[in-house]
Amino acid sequence: LRVTLSPIHRRDRGITGTIALLQDITEQEKLDQSRREFVANVSHELRTPLTTIRSYAEALGDGALAEPQLAERFVGVIRNETERMIRLVTDLLHLSRLDSQQSTLRRRDTDIAEMLDEVADRFSVQMRKKGIRAVVQVDPRVGKAVLDRDQIDQVLDNLMSNAIKYTLEGGRIELSARLEESGALAVSVKDSGIGIPKRDLARIFDRFYRVDKARSREMGGTGLGLSIAREMIKAHGGTITLESELDAGTTVTFILPQPQTKGEQAI
Ligand code: ADP
């Protein structure tokens, strides 16, 4: 709380009173602090791949080019780090568009079973490589729902890529959809992966928060996937939650409210 006192001056009579201004600055300060943290995080996340790229480029210049096998490996590292930076900057652009509410939703009637089948298809090569089985389960009452397909595809891609990254060989991923009592659509991505420790759950949707920085980096993660998913679901007026048990698996569920069905519509 910030208290500002200003005396009230009256001609002839000197100070006749005081104006006290009470401002709740805690919210503002919290916002400023999280902004500062965010900029520091972004700088760090960009600096890391850049220093790697610089040192490998230097090594190539200093003679590694003469050894084709070594050179090929170094070029591979440079390419990987560049890809990571492109992913990071793309994610940051997504977030900034969501933050400034520049992205308007284009909601359309969408066949949910088809949408989930297509997600599973997009990741089939990656899953096959790890021997992971995917199951799609859609309650027949679901049918179509109204949503921005581009954004929800992005959410599903982020959740699926996490499920694959953090699930060991031979695991299982289940994509499912059902209707809530309210008529809202609930979609879950459930994996049989490594899970998340209880103490990390509260911060898991924070920007750049990772349980295991090294593992996330190794897997090519940016630490922004879940926060982007949350922003997109929020833009739909929905909610997203994550449940997890260490060494057992993780389930992420998002709920999208639906406009009233025709039969119930108020006239
Ligand atoms: P990242 O790019 O690091 O995967 P995310 O924002 O998508 O970033 O996820 C944040 C962190 O949450 C991850 O680094 C990981 O530690 C944890 N996490 C997310 N999804 C899962 C999952 N399905 N299983 C286990 N851990 C997960």
PDB file of C-alpha atoms and ligand atoms in Angstrom:
ATOM      1  CA  LEU A   1       0.000   0.000   0.000  1.00  0.00           C
ATOM      2  CA  ARG A   2       1.417   3.407  -0.973  1.00  0.00           C
ATOM      3  CA  VAL A   3       0.289   6.412   1.135  1.00  0.00           C
ATOM      4  CA  THR A   4       0.766   9.887  -0.298  1.00  0.00           C
ATOM      5  CA  LEU A   5      -0.044  12.884   1.906  1.00  0.00           C
ATOM      6  CA  SER A   6      -0.524  16.326   0.327  1.00  0.00           C
ATOM      7  CA  PRO A   7      -1.244  19.393   2.443  1.00  0.00           C
ATOM      8  CA  ILE A   8      -4.127  21.638   1.422  1.00  0.00           C
ATOM      9  CA  HIS A   9      -3.007  25.273   1.286  1.00  0.00           C
ATOM     10  CA  ARG A  10      -5.498  28.095   1.633  1.00  0.00           C
ATOM     11  CA  ARG A  11      -4.537  31.691   0.931  1.00  0.00           C
ATOM     12  CA  ASP A  12      -4.199  33.603   4.220  1.00  0.00           C
ATOM     13  CA  ARG A  13      -4.985  30.617   6.391  1.00  0.00           C
ATOM     14  CA  GLY A  14      -1.959  28.449   5.663  1.00  0.00           C
ATOM     15  CA  ILE A  15      -2.423  24.686   5.764  1.00  0.00           C
ATOM     16  CA  THR A  16      -6.009  23.775   6.439  1.00  0.00           C
ATOM     17  CA  GLY A  17      -6.015  20.081   5.798  1.00  0.00           C
ATOM     18  CA  THR A  18      -4.360  17.044   4.232  1.00  0.00           C
ATOM     19  CA  ILE A  19      -5.278  14.824   1.340  1.00  0.00           C
ATOM     20  CA  ALA A  20      -4.304  11.213   1.891  1.00  0.00           C
ATOM     21  CA  LEU A  21      -4.006   9.045  -1.201  1.00  0.00           C
ATOM     22  CA  LEU A  22      -3.978   5.308  -0.563  1.00  0.00           C
ATOM     23  CA  GLN A  23      -2.883   3.219  -3.536  1.00  0.00           C
ATOM     24  CA  ASP A  24      -2.756  -0.530  -3.731  1.00  0.00           C
ATOM     25  CA  ILE A  25       0.544  -0.941  -5.529  1.00  0.00           C
ATOM     26  CA  THR A  26       1.041  -4.612  -4.804  1.00  0.00           C
ATOM     27  CA  GLU A  27      -0.704  -5.740  -8.003  1.00  0.00           C
ATOM     28  CA  GLN A  28       1.226  -3.245 -10.107  1.00  0.00           C
ATOM     29  CA  GLU A  29       4.490  -4.221  -8.495  1.00  0.00           C
ATOM     30  CA  LYS A  30       3.809  -7.908  -8.984  1.00  0.00           C
ATOM     31  CA  LEU A  31       3.132  -7.231 -12.651  1.00  0.00           C
ATOM     32  CA  ASP A  32       6.336  -5.216 -13.010  1.00  0.00           C
ATOM     33  CA  GLN A  33       8.326  -7.931 -11.338  1.00  0.00           C
ATOM     34  CA  SER A  34       6.905 -10.714 -13.485  1.00  0.00           C
ATOM     35  CA  ARG A  35       7.616  -8.599 -16.564  1.00  0.00           C
ATOM     36  CA  ARG A  36      11.235  -8.143 -15.473  1.00  0.00           C
ATOM     37  CA  GLU A  37      11.555 -11.874 -14.817  1.00  0.00           C
ATOM     38  CA  PHE A  38      10.073 -12.621 -18.223  1.00  0.00           C
ATOM     39  CA  VAL A  39      12.548 -10.393 -20.059  1.00  0.00           C
ATOM     40  CA  ALA A  40      15.428 -11.913 -18.090  1.00  0.00           C
ATOM     41  CA  ASN A  41      14.198 -15.408 -18.974  1.00  0.00           C
ATOM     42  CA  VAL A  42      13.800 -14.593 -22.660  1.00  0.00           C
ATOM     43  CA  SER A  43      17.297 -13.104 -22.793  1.00  0.00           C
ATOM     44  CA  HIS A  44      18.762 -16.137 -21.094  1.00  0.00           C
ATOM     45  CA  GLU A  45      16.875 -18.579 -23.326  1.00  0.00           C
ATOM     46  CA  LEU A  46      18.146 -16.803 -26.442  1.00  0.00           C
ATOM     47  CA  ARG A  47      21.664 -16.325 -25.159  1.00  0.00           C
ATOM     48  CA  THR A  48      22.225 -20.021 -24.495  1.00  0.00           C
ATOM     49  CA  PRO A  49      21.749 -21.233 -28.079  1.00  0.00           C
ATOM     50  CA  LEU A  50      23.579 -18.178 -29.418  1.00  0.00           C
ATOM     51  CA  THR A  51      26.712 -18.861 -27.363  1.00  0.00           C
ATOM     52  CA  THR A  52      26.612 -22.503 -28.451  1.00  0.00           C
ATOM     53  CA  ILE A  53      26.308 -21.479 -32.091  1.00  0.00           C
ATOM     54  CA  ARG A  54      29.181 -19.023 -31.721  1.00  0.00           C
ATOM     55  CA  SER A  55      31.539 -21.560 -30.188  1.00  0.00           C
ATOM     56  CA  TYR A  56      30.776 -24.238 -32.793  1.00  0.00           C
ATOM     57  CA  ALA A  57      31.170 -21.720 -35.624  1.00  0.00           C
ATOM     58  CA  GLU A  58      34.508 -20.681 -34.120  1.00  0.00           C
ATOM     59  CA  ALA A  59      35.628 -24.290 -33.887  1.00  0.00           C
ATOM     60  CA  LEU A  60      34.734 -24.786 -37.557  1.00  0.00           C
ATOM     61  CA  GLY A  61      36.704 -21.686 -38.471  1.00  0.00           C
ATOM     62  CA  ASP A  62      39.662 -22.818 -36.365  1.00  0.00           C
ATOM     63  CA  GLY A  63      40.228 -26.028 -38.267  1.00  0.00           C
ATOM     64  CA  ALA A  64      37.320 -28.405 -37.637  1.00  0.00           C
ATOM     65  CA  LEU A  65      36.222 -27.797 -41.244  1.00  0.00           C
ATOM     66  CA  ALA A  66      39.204 -29.866 -42.366  1.00  0.00           C
ATOM     67  CA  GLU A  67      37.783 -32.936 -40.632  1.00  0.00           C
ATOM     68  CA  PRO A  68      34.575 -33.768 -42.472  1.00  0.00           C
ATOM     69  CA  GLN A  69      33.082 -36.005 -39.758  1.00  0.00           C
ATOM     70  CA  LEU A  70      33.668 -33.471 -37.014  1.00  0.00           C
ATOM     71  CA  ALA A  71      32.464 -30.647 -39.233  1.00  0.00           C
ATOM     72  CA  GLU A  72      29.246 -32.505 -39.974  1.00  0.00           C
ATOM     73  CA  ARG A  73      28.574 -32.965 -36.259  1.00  0.00           C
ATOM     74  CA  PHE A  74      29.233 -29.304 -35.499  1.00  0.00           C
ATOM     75  CA  VAL A  75      26.971 -28.165 -38.324  1.00  0.00           C
ATOM     76  CA  GLY A  76      24.290 -30.471 -36.894  1.00  0.00           C
ATOM     77  CA  VAL A  77      24.573 -28.778 -33.500  1.00  0.00           C
ATOM     78  CA  ILE A  78      24.342 -25.334 -35.083  1.00  0.00           C
ATOM     79  CA  ARG A  79      21.267 -26.397 -37.017  1.00  0.00           C
ATOM     80  CA  ASN A  80      19.581 -27.813 -33.889  1.00  0.00           C
ATOM     81  CA  GLU A  81      20.248 -24.710 -31.846  1.00  0.00           C
ATOM     82  CA  THR A  82      18.942 -22.525 -34.664  1.00  0.00           C
ATOM     83  CA  GLU A  83      15.767 -24.617 -34.816  1.00  0.00           C
ATOM     84  CA  ARG A  84      15.338 -24.166 -31.077  1.00  0.00           C
ATOM     85  CA  MET A  85      15.648 -20.386 -31.397  1.00  0.00           C
ATOM     86  CA  ILE A  86      13.098 -20.329 -34.212  1.00  0.00           C
ATOM     87  CA  ARG A  87      10.686 -22.354 -32.045  1.00  0.00           C
ATOM     88  CA  LEU A  88      11.268 -20.050 -29.112  1.00  0.00           C
ATOM     89  CA  VAL A  89      10.696 -16.880 -31.118  1.00  0.00           C
ATOM     90  CA  THR A  90       7.578 -18.385 -32.728  1.00  0.00           C
ATOM     91  CA  ASP A  91       6.249 -19.256 -29.254  1.00  0.00           C
ATOM     92  CA  LEU A  92       7.037 -15.761 -27.985  1.00  0.00           C
ATOM     93  CA  LEU A  93       5.170 -14.227 -30.917  1.00  0.00           C
ATOM     94  CA  HIS A  94       2.174 -16.441 -30.151  1.00  0.00           C
ATOM     95  CA  LEU A  95       2.225 -15.331 -26.535  1.00  0.00           C
ATOM     96  CA  SER A  96       2.571 -11.655 -27.318  1.00  0.00           C
ATOM     97  CA  ARG A  97      -0.331 -11.825 -29.764  1.00  0.00           C
ATOM     98  CA  LEU A  98      -2.436 -13.553 -27.115  1.00  0.00           C
ATOM     99  CA  ASP A  99      -1.362 -11.022 -24.466  1.00  0.00           C
ATOM    100  CA  SER A 100      -2.290  -8.032 -26.582  1.00  0.00           C
ATOM    101  CA  GLN A 101      -5.545  -9.723 -27.571  1.00  0.00           C
ATOM    102  CA  GLN A 102      -4.637  -9.179 -31.195  1.00  0.00           C
ATOM    103  CA  SER A 103      -5.684 -12.652 -32.100  1.00  0.00           C
ATOM    104  CA  THR A 104      -9.403 -12.757 -32.691  1.00  0.00           C
ATOM    105  CA  LEU A 105     -11.016 -16.142 -32.380  1.00  0.00           C
ATOM    106  CA  ARG A 106     -12.429 -17.690 -35.509  1.00  0.00           C
ATOM    107  CA  ARG A 107     -14.860 -20.137 -34.018  1.00  0.00           C
ATOM    108  CA  ARG A 108     -16.317 -22.765 -36.284  1.00  0.00           C
ATOM    109  CA  ASP A 109     -18.316 -25.956 -35.964  1.00  0.00           C
ATOM    110  CA  THR A 110     -15.719 -28.674 -35.653  1.00  0.00           C
ATOM    111  CA  ASP A 111     -16.014 -32.454 -35.760  1.00  0.00           C
ATOM    112  CA  ILE A 112     -14.234 -33.441 -32.540  1.00  0.00           C
ATOM    113  CA  ALA A 113     -13.547 -37.102 -33.338  1.00  0.00           C
ATOM    114  CA  GLU A 114     -12.015 -36.068 -36.640  1.00  0.00           C
ATOM    115  CA  MET A 115      -9.930 -33.371 -34.942  1.00  0.00           C
ATOM    116  CA  LEU A 116      -8.489 -35.827 -32.395  1.00  0.00           C
ATOM    117  CA  ASP A 117      -7.818 -38.492 -35.065  1.00  0.00           C
ATOM    118  CA  GLU A 118      -5.877 -35.902 -37.034  1.00  0.00           C
ATOM    119  CA  VAL A 119      -3.746 -34.979 -34.001  1.00  0.00           C
ATOM    120  CA  ALA A 120      -2.886 -38.637 -33.491  1.00  0.00           C
ATOM    121  CA  ASP A 121      -1.999 -38.882 -37.206  1.00  0.00           C
ATOM    122  CA  ARG A 122       0.248 -35.816 -37.074  1.00  0.00           C
ATOM    123  CA  PHE A 123       2.317 -37.452 -34.340  1.00  0.00           C
ATOM    124  CA  SER A 124       2.226 -41.041 -35.580  1.00  0.00           C
ATOM    125  CA  VAL A 125       5.827 -41.073 -36.856  1.00  0.00           C
ATOM    126  CA  GLN A 126       7.175 -39.627 -33.598  1.00  0.00           C
ATOM    127  CA  MET A 127       5.135 -42.117 -31.568  1.00  0.00           C
ATOM    128  CA  ARG A 128       6.177 -45.078 -33.672  1.00  0.00           C
ATOM    129  CA  LYS A 129       9.826 -44.160 -33.097  1.00  0.00           C
ATOM    130  CA  LYS A 130       9.290 -44.519 -29.338  1.00  0.00           C
ATOM    131  CA  GLY A 131       6.931 -47.460 -29.579  1.00  0.00           C
ATOM    132  CA  ILE A 132       4.135 -45.388 -28.018  1.00  0.00           C
ATOM    133  CA  ARG A 133       0.537 -46.422 -28.680  1.00  0.00           C
ATOM    134  CA  ALA A 134      -2.176 -43.791 -29.103  1.00  0.00           C
ATOM    135  CA  VAL A 135      -5.837 -44.357 -28.381  1.00  0.00           C
ATOM    136  CA  VAL A 136      -8.596 -41.927 -29.368  1.00  0.00           C
ATOM    137  CA  GLN A 137     -11.836 -42.157 -27.424  1.00  0.00           C
ATOM    138  CA  VAL A 138     -14.757 -39.875 -28.164  1.00  0.00           C
ATOM    139  CA  ASP A 139     -18.116 -40.072 -26.428  1.00  0.00           C
ATOM    140  CA  PRO A 140     -20.701 -40.447 -29.222  1.00  0.00           C
ATOM    141  CA  ARG A 141     -22.731 -37.579 -27.743  1.00  0.00           C
ATOM    142  CA  VAL A 142     -19.888 -35.155 -28.487  1.00  0.00           C
ATOM    143  CA  GLY A 143     -20.358 -34.693 -32.242  1.00  0.00           C
ATOM    144  CA  LYS A 144     -19.428 -31.169 -33.204  1.00  0.00           C
ATOM    145  CA  ALA A 145     -18.280 -28.268 -31.057  1.00  0.00           C
ATOM    146  CA  VAL A 146     -17.645 -24.602 -31.735  1.00  0.00           C
ATOM    147  CA  LEU A 147     -13.992 -23.576 -31.459  1.00  0.00           C
ATOM    148  CA  ASP A 148     -11.099 -21.869 -33.207  1.00  0.00           C
ATOM    149  CA  ARG A 149      -9.557 -24.836 -34.965  1.00  0.00           C
ATOM    150  CA  ASP A 150      -6.104 -23.263 -35.450  1.00  0.00           C
ATOM    151  CA  GLN A 151      -5.768 -22.407 -31.775  1.00  0.00           C
ATOM    152  CA  ILE A 152      -7.122 -25.688 -30.435  1.00  0.00           C
ATOM    153  CA  ASP A 153      -4.865 -27.595 -32.843  1.00  0.00           C
ATOM    154  CA  GLN A 154      -1.956 -25.656 -31.393  1.00  0.00           C
ATOM    155  CA  VAL A 155      -3.072 -26.539 -27.844  1.00  0.00           C
ATOM    156  CA  LEU A 156      -3.417 -30.216 -28.773  1.00  0.00           C
ATOM    157  CA  ASP A 157      -0.021 -30.211 -30.505  1.00  0.00           C
ATOM    158  CA  ASN A 158       1.625 -28.740 -27.407  1.00  0.00           C
ATOM    159  CA  LEU A 159      -0.032 -31.305 -25.129  1.00  0.00           C
ATOM    160  CA  MET A 160       0.730 -34.220 -27.457  1.00  0.00           C
ATOM    161  CA  SER A 161       4.342 -33.249 -27.915  1.00  0.00           C
ATOM    162  CA  ASN A 162       4.726 -33.059 -24.123  1.00  0.00           C
ATOM    163  CA  ALA A 163       3.014 -36.413 -23.688  1.00  0.00           C
ATOM    164  CA  ILE A 164       5.456 -37.975 -26.156  1.00  0.00           C
ATOM    165  CA  LYS A 165       8.535 -36.160 -24.777  1.00  0.00           C
ATOM    166  CA  TYR A 166       7.843 -37.198 -21.195  1.00  0.00           C
ATOM    167  CA  THR A 167       6.710 -40.771 -21.819  1.00  0.00           C
ATOM    168  CA  LEU A 168       9.174 -43.630 -21.972  1.00  0.00           C
ATOM    169  CA  GLU A 169       9.453 -46.163 -24.781  1.00  0.00           C
ATOM    170  CA  GLY A 170       6.459 -48.454 -25.072  1.00  0.00           C
ATOM    171  CA  GLY A 171       4.079 -46.093 -23.265  1.00  0.00           C
ATOM    172  CA  ARG A 172       0.490 -45.186 -24.027  1.00  0.00           C
ATOM    173  CA  ILE A 173      -1.280 -41.932 -24.798  1.00  0.00           C
ATOM    174  CA  GLU A 174      -5.027 -41.494 -24.703  1.00  0.00           C
ATOM    175  CA  LEU A 175      -6.870 -38.637 -26.383  1.00  0.00           C
ATOM    176  CA  SER A 176     -10.456 -38.392 -25.242  1.00  0.00           C
ATOM    177  CA  ALA A 177     -13.474 -36.107 -25.472  1.00  0.00           C
ATOM    178  CA  ARG A 178     -16.746 -36.010 -23.556  1.00  0.00           C
ATOM    179  CA  LEU A 179     -19.482 -33.564 -22.633  1.00  0.00           C
ATOM    180  CA  GLU A 180     -19.798 -32.030 -19.193  1.00  0.00           C
ATOM    181  CA  GLU A 181     -23.219 -31.773 -17.583  1.00  0.00           C
ATOM    182  CA  SER A 182     -23.278 -28.095 -18.547  1.00  0.00           C
ATOM    183  CA  GLY A 183     -22.868 -29.062 -22.209  1.00  0.00           C
ATOM    184  CA  ALA A 184     -19.247 -27.885 -22.231  1.00  0.00           C
ATOM    185  CA  LEU A 185     -16.711 -29.918 -24.186  1.00  0.00           C
ATOM    186  CA  ALA A 186     -13.971 -31.625 -22.158  1.00  0.00           C
ATOM    187  CA  VAL A 187     -10.864 -32.893 -23.939  1.00  0.00           C
ATOM    188  CA  SER A 188      -8.077 -34.835 -22.199  1.00  0.00           C
ATOM    189  CA  VAL A 189      -4.594 -35.915 -23.186  1.00  0.00           C
ATOM    190  CA  LYS A 190      -3.464 -38.652 -20.842  1.00  0.00           C
ATOM    191  CA  ASP A 191      -0.045 -40.281 -20.861  1.00  0.00           C
ATOM    192  CA  SER A 192       1.655 -43.104 -19.002  1.00  0.00           C
ATOM    193  CA  GLY A 193       4.850 -41.072 -18.666  1.00  0.00           C
ATOM    194  CA  ILE A 194       7.309 -39.942 -16.014  1.00  0.00           C
ATOM    195  CA  GLY A 195       4.828 -37.646 -14.266  1.00  0.00           C
ATOM    196  CA  ILE A 196       5.474 -34.433 -12.361  1.00  0.00           C
ATOM    197  CA  PRO A 197       6.434 -34.102  -8.671  1.00  0.00           C
ATOM    198  CA  LYS A 198       3.692 -32.600  -6.457  1.00  0.00           C
ATOM    199  CA  ARG A 199       5.792 -29.582  -5.497  1.00  0.00           C
ATOM    200  CA  ASP A 200       6.066 -28.478  -9.147  1.00  0.00           C
ATOM    201  CA  LEU A 201       2.379 -28.722 -10.019  1.00  0.00           C
ATOM    202  CA  ALA A 202       1.451 -25.218  -8.836  1.00  0.00           C
ATOM    203  CA  ARG A 203       3.908 -23.534 -11.223  1.00  0.00           C
ATOM    204  CA  ILE A 204       3.673 -25.835 -14.205  1.00  0.00           C
ATOM    205  CA  PHE A 205       1.684 -23.362 -16.362  1.00  0.00           C
ATOM    206  CA  ASP A 206       4.122 -20.482 -15.654  1.00  0.00           C
ATOM    207  CA  ARG A 207       6.178 -19.190 -18.543  1.00  0.00           C
ATOM    208  CA  PHE A 208       9.558 -20.944 -18.776  1.00  0.00           C
ATOM    209  CA  TYR A 209       8.839 -23.180 -15.786  1.00  0.00           C
ATOM    210  CA  ARG A 210      10.259 -26.671 -16.234  1.00  0.00           C
ATOM    211  CA  VAL A 211      10.620 -29.530 -13.811  1.00  0.00           C
ATOM    212  CA  ASP A 212      13.914 -30.580 -15.303  1.00  0.00           C
ATOM    213  CA  LYS A 213      15.614 -27.872 -17.359  1.00  0.00           C
ATOM    214  CA  ALA A 214      18.224 -30.201 -18.825  1.00  0.00           C
ATOM    215  CA  ARG A 215      15.696 -32.800 -19.908  1.00  0.00           C
ATOM    216  CA  SER A 216      13.383 -30.202 -21.431  1.00  0.00           C
ATOM    217  CA  ARG A 217      16.283 -28.658 -23.373  1.00  0.00           C
ATOM    218  CA  GLU A 218      17.459 -32.034 -24.535  1.00  0.00           C
ATOM    219  CA  MET A 219      13.964 -32.724 -25.830  1.00  0.00           C
ATOM    220  CA  GLY A 220      13.915 -29.399 -27.641  1.00  0.00           C
ATOM    221  CA  GLY A 221      11.357 -27.771 -25.318  1.00  0.00           C
ATOM    222  CA  THR A 222      10.963 -24.015 -24.924  1.00  0.00           C
ATOM    223  CA  GLY A 223       9.217 -24.017 -21.544  1.00  0.00           C
ATOM    224  CA  LEU A 224       6.323 -22.099 -23.094  1.00  0.00           C
ATOM    225  CA  GLY A 225       4.069 -24.878 -24.401  1.00  0.00           C
ATOM    226  CA  LEU A 226       1.731 -25.107 -21.415  1.00  0.00           C
ATOM    227  CA  SER A 227       1.495 -21.341 -20.900  1.00  0.00           C
ATOM    228  CA  ILE A 228       0.520 -20.878 -24.552  1.00  0.00           C
ATOM    229  CA  ALA A 229      -2.074 -23.630 -24.183  1.00  0.00           C
ATOM    230  CA  ARG A 230      -3.490 -21.907 -21.110  1.00  0.00           C
ATOM    231  CA  GLU A 231      -3.752 -18.512 -22.856  1.00  0.00           C
ATOM    232  CA  MET A 232      -5.530 -20.048 -25.825  1.00  0.00           C
ATOM    233  CA  ILE A 233      -8.018 -21.903 -23.645  1.00  0.00           C
ATOM    234  CA  LYS A 234      -8.592 -18.713 -21.641  1.00  0.00           C
ATOM    235  CA  ALA A 235      -9.326 -16.855 -24.883  1.00  0.00           C
ATOM    236  CA  HIS A 236     -12.085 -19.437 -25.458  1.00  0.00           C
ATOM    237  CA  GLY A 237     -13.522 -18.717 -22.013  1.00  0.00           C
ATOM    238  CA  GLY A 238     -12.447 -22.178 -20.890  1.00  0.00           C
ATOM    239  CA  THR A 239     -10.194 -23.734 -18.259  1.00  0.00           C
ATOM    240  CA  ILE A 240      -7.235 -26.107 -18.374  1.00  0.00           C
ATOM    241  CA  THR A 241      -5.994 -28.337 -15.568  1.00  0.00           C
ATOM    242  CA  LEU A 242      -3.179 -30.822 -15.130  1.00  0.00           C
ATOM    243  CA  GLU A 243      -3.148 -33.863 -12.878  1.00  0.00           C
ATOM    244  CA  SER A 244      -0.066 -35.961 -12.477  1.00  0.00           C
ATOM    245  CA  GLU A 245       1.499 -38.712 -10.502  1.00  0.00           C
ATOM    246  CA  LEU A 246       5.223 -39.271 -10.434  1.00  0.00           C
ATOM    247  CA  ASP A 247       6.285 -42.336 -12.446  1.00  0.00           C
ATOM    248  CA  ALA A 248       2.641 -43.054 -13.328  1.00  0.00           C
ATOM    249  CA  GLY A 249       1.564 -40.407 -15.801  1.00  0.00           C
ATOM    250  CA  THR A 250      -0.025 -37.069 -16.514  1.00  0.00           C
ATOM    251  CA  THR A 251      -3.478 -35.995 -17.664  1.00  0.00           C
ATOM    252  CA  VAL A 252      -4.174 -32.538 -19.035  1.00  0.00           C
ATOM    253  CA  THR A 253      -7.840 -31.623 -19.481  1.00  0.00           C
ATOM    254  CA  PHE A 254      -9.315 -28.522 -21.043  1.00  0.00           C
ATOM    255  CA  ILE A 255     -12.948 -27.526 -20.896  1.00  0.00           C
ATOM    256  CA  LEU A 256     -14.537 -25.322 -23.536  1.00  0.00           C
ATOM    257  CA  PRO A 257     -17.975 -23.881 -22.781  1.00  0.00           C
ATOM    258  CA  GLN A 258     -20.341 -24.251 -25.713  1.00  0.00           C
ATOM    259  CA  PRO A 259     -23.097 -21.925 -26.873  1.00  0.00           C
ATOM    260  CA  GLN A 260     -26.532 -23.238 -25.901  1.00  0.00           C
ATOM    261  CA  THR A 261     -27.841 -25.911 -28.202  1.00  0.00           C
ATOM    262  CA  LYS A 262     -30.679 -24.925 -30.540  1.00  0.00           C
ATOM    263  CA  GLY A 263     -33.352 -26.634 -28.508  1.00  0.00           C
ATOM    264  CA  GLU A 264     -32.479 -24.681 -25.353  1.00  0.00           C
ATOM    265  CA  GLN A 265     -31.838 -21.354 -27.002  1.00  0.00           C
ATOM    266  CA  ALA A 266     -33.660 -18.443 -25.445  1.00  0.00           C
ATOM    267  CA  ILE A 267     -35.865 -16.576 -27.925  1.00  0.00           C
TER     268      ILE A 267
HETATM  269  P1  ADP B   1       8.570 -27.652 -22.383  1.00  0.00           P
HETATM  270  O1  ADP B   1       8.825 -26.974 -23.680  1.00  0.00           O
HETATM  271  O2  ADP B   1       9.751 -27.604 -21.460  1.00  0.00           O
HETATM  272  O3  ADP B   1       8.005 -29.018 -22.538  1.00  0.00           O
HETATM  273  P2  ADP B   1       5.939 -26.829 -21.329  1.00  0.00           P
HETATM  274  O4  ADP B   1       5.435 -25.486 -20.937  1.00  0.00           O
HETATM  275  O5  ADP B   1       5.216 -27.506 -22.426  1.00  0.00           O
HETATM  276  O6  ADP B   1       7.486 -26.668 -21.667  1.00  0.00           O
HETATM  277  O7  ADP B   1       5.939 -27.746 -20.035  1.00  0.00           O
HETATM  278  C1  ADP B   1       6.546 -27.259 -18.864  1.00  0.00           C
HETATM  279  C2  ADP B   1       7.167 -28.391 -18.057  1.00  0.00           C
HETATM  280  O8  ADP B   1       6.136 -29.225 -17.546  1.00  0.00           O
HETATM  281  C3  ADP B   1       8.058 -29.316 -18.862  1.00  0.00           C
HETATM  282  O9  ADP B   1       9.394 -28.845 -18.926  1.00  0.00           O
HETATM  283  C4  ADP B   1       7.970 -30.614 -18.058  1.00  0.00           C
HETATM  284  O10 ADP B   1       8.865 -30.555 -16.976  1.00  0.00           O
HETATM  285  C5  ADP B   1       6.551 -30.575 -17.500  1.00  0.00           C
HETATM  286  N1  ADP B   1       5.581 -31.379 -18.291  1.00  0.00           N
HETATM  287  C6  ADP B   1       4.683 -30.892 -19.207  1.00  0.00           C
HETATM  288  N2  ADP B   1       3.928 -31.888 -19.707  1.00  0.00           N
HETATM  289  C7  ADP B   1       4.337 -33.022 -19.114  1.00  0.00           C
HETATM  290  C8  ADP B   1       3.943 -34.404 -19.202  1.00  0.00           C
HETATM  291  N3  ADP B   1       2.969 -34.814 -20.022  1.00  0.00           N
HETATM  292  N4  ADP B   1       4.597 -35.313 -18.406  1.00  0.00           N
HETATM  293  C9  ADP B   1       5.583 -34.905 -17.565  1.00  0.00           C
HETATM  294  N5  ADP B   1       6.005 -33.631 -17.450  1.00  0.00           N
HETATM  295  C10 ADP B   1       5.400 -32.694 -18.197  1.00  0.00           C
END
